């Protein structure tokens, strides 16, 4: 039989990466092999993200490129899926202007992809199948994981928070938690196949388990997962500041396996802006929460997400964001220019901020944060840290790269045989976004 190849391009967040691993698992079961080369591929899948306009732009750019490839290779099957496909106007635009696309599905029906594919192969015309919401979480999909020693595990789907700027509740549907037994089973089987680190995924892990028939807290789930032999590190994201419990802080402090890192997006420092964003906490609430976490877990690393230029944000209000950054001293911050999303409440808000004002604020914010990042990293100078070795370093193939428990990226000279192991590294150099070192 002739080998068949597929290539998946994944945009957006870890949820999408995990979904792509499932799509890849399904395709491997159908006998397809993965490839990175466009020319070799019999099928290309674009798994899209809609969170900011530049994500959409990137996708449409790539779609143009695959149009050309399809002209050269008419048998190439082009599938598109992911968050953008959950938006009717986008699917309509593709149906109108991008007739060369073969197959469209959404975030709720990945599991029916094999059926859609055979439907397409039979009819040879565009197949569109997008579900508005997923009633049940589909368990047991084959997952073709990128690494053997670390894995993403989605513990819940969807989001009910409706932050006024955000598209995710519309593209991922209502919040649903997986049964803890199913998560434990998945993690046990990962551990048996040699996985050492898991990252639990949810738009807000703090609301995990509340609506299950037998409710369980997120901390309760963490404690169960800590009992799985072989798993050495447990990470999770994202934590919403509105409902981070004392029980969770206690669990991070007590459980050896739960990493000393928390991703705690604050989005904006000003309480009026936070209210209009529908974030349900104030500047003071956030500062008090960070203080409480640091008091109980002094060596915890905290990272965050920040949006600048939300509609109506004044210079003075932006200064509250700078103030929070200066007070909290984040280990790292993902910073974004506010991007208008169609269908969200913030789209209709007057006083959208000029692009150049947004850029200027972002640059000033980055200046402040970069200095803090370097300052926090400098405490590692000369220290020995434990690093899970991921592979060759991106900026120097002769070096290795891995992460500490606190999620610091370490580039170091070491033994290639230690990929997938947790090893000791002595830190010899400090940068704003990473550490340099030598394996001990
Ligand atoms: N559920 C997570 C975030 C998911 S989206 C949480 O609540 O923290 C990841 C990040 O993208 C958000 O934290 C936010 O900072 C950013 N983001 C979301 N919508 C955006 C928009 N319209 N413009 C700019 N940034 C946005
Ligand atoms: Fe978006 Fe807010 Fe949900 Fe995060 S919590 S996904 S920012 S709506
Ligand atoms: Fe993720 Fe983008 Fe969807 S951030 S949830 S892939 S809109």
XYZ file of N, CA and C and ligand atoms in Angstrom, residues 51-52 163 165-168 202-204 238-240 265 267 279 305-307 334 336-341, ligand 1:
104
model
N -8.373 34.039 18.946
C -8.358 34.852 20.164
C -8.011 36.318 19.895
N -7.178 36.575 18.882
C -6.870 37.947 18.474
C -6.881 38.015 16.953
N -15.576 36.972 29.873
C -14.848 38.233 29.958
C -15.237 39.008 28.705
N -14.064 40.918 26.540
C -13.229 41.024 25.337
C -13.029 39.697 24.620
N -13.474 38.586 25.247
C -12.920 37.279 24.869
C -13.861 36.432 24.016
N -13.318 35.800 23.025
C -14.095 34.990 22.076
C -14.238 33.537 22.545
N -13.372 33.127 23.470
C -13.281 31.698 23.812
C -14.621 31.068 24.243
N -7.270 23.771 31.356
C -8.666 24.222 31.419
C -8.650 25.735 31.322
N -9.700 26.346 30.794
C -9.725 27.816 30.712
C -9.715 28.427 32.107
N -10.357 27.746 33.057
C -10.221 28.138 34.454
C -10.258 26.888 35.307
N -5.344 27.338 33.196
C -5.076 28.622 33.788
C -5.898 28.776 35.061
N -5.395 29.558 36.006
C -6.122 29.875 37.227
C -6.727 31.262 37.110
N -8.021 31.366 37.312
C -8.669 32.679 37.306
C -8.584 33.244 38.732
N -3.473 35.132 35.279
C -3.664 36.339 34.469
C -4.414 37.424 35.230
N -4.812 40.658 33.557
C -5.395 41.356 32.391
C -5.290 42.872 32.451
N -14.221 40.766 34.938
C -13.274 39.824 35.536
C -13.640 39.448 36.978
N -1.046 37.097 32.328
C -1.403 37.655 31.017
C -1.914 39.076 31.240
N -1.565 39.963 30.305
C -1.982 41.361 30.432
C -2.472 41.863 29.073
N -3.578 42.594 29.094
C -4.079 43.231 27.865
C -3.917 44.745 28.018
N 2.752 37.436 29.640
C 2.354 37.440 28.233
C 1.519 38.693 28.033
N -0.513 41.522 25.633
C -1.257 41.588 24.376
C -1.843 42.974 24.153
N -1.892 43.370 22.869
C -2.655 44.548 22.489
C -4.110 44.114 22.420
N -5.002 44.897 23.009
C -6.418 44.544 22.916
C -6.812 44.427 21.442
N -7.543 43.359 21.135
C -7.975 43.100 19.763
C -9.489 42.917 19.752
N -10.180 43.685 18.928
C -11.648 43.632 18.902
C -12.107 42.278 18.359
N -12.961 41.581 19.090
C -13.502 40.310 18.603
C -14.985 40.459 18.311
N -8.779 31.336 30.137
C -7.589 32.043 30.245
C -7.125 32.759 29.013
C -7.423 32.271 27.646
S -7.015 33.342 26.319
C -7.782 33.088 31.319
O -8.872 33.524 31.607
O -6.793 33.531 31.850
C -5.330 33.771 26.678
C -5.107 35.239 26.859
O -5.377 35.925 25.668
C -5.981 35.914 27.886
O -5.520 35.707 29.190
C -5.910 37.352 27.475
O -4.826 38.011 28.092
C -5.669 37.278 25.981
N -6.843 37.715 25.223
C -8.054 37.137 25.179
N -8.888 37.860 24.382
C -8.168 38.915 23.921
C -8.469 40.027 23.077
N -9.678 40.201 22.549
N -7.464 40.905 22.808
C -6.247 40.744 23.340
N -5.912 39.730 24.145
C -6.866 38.817 24.441
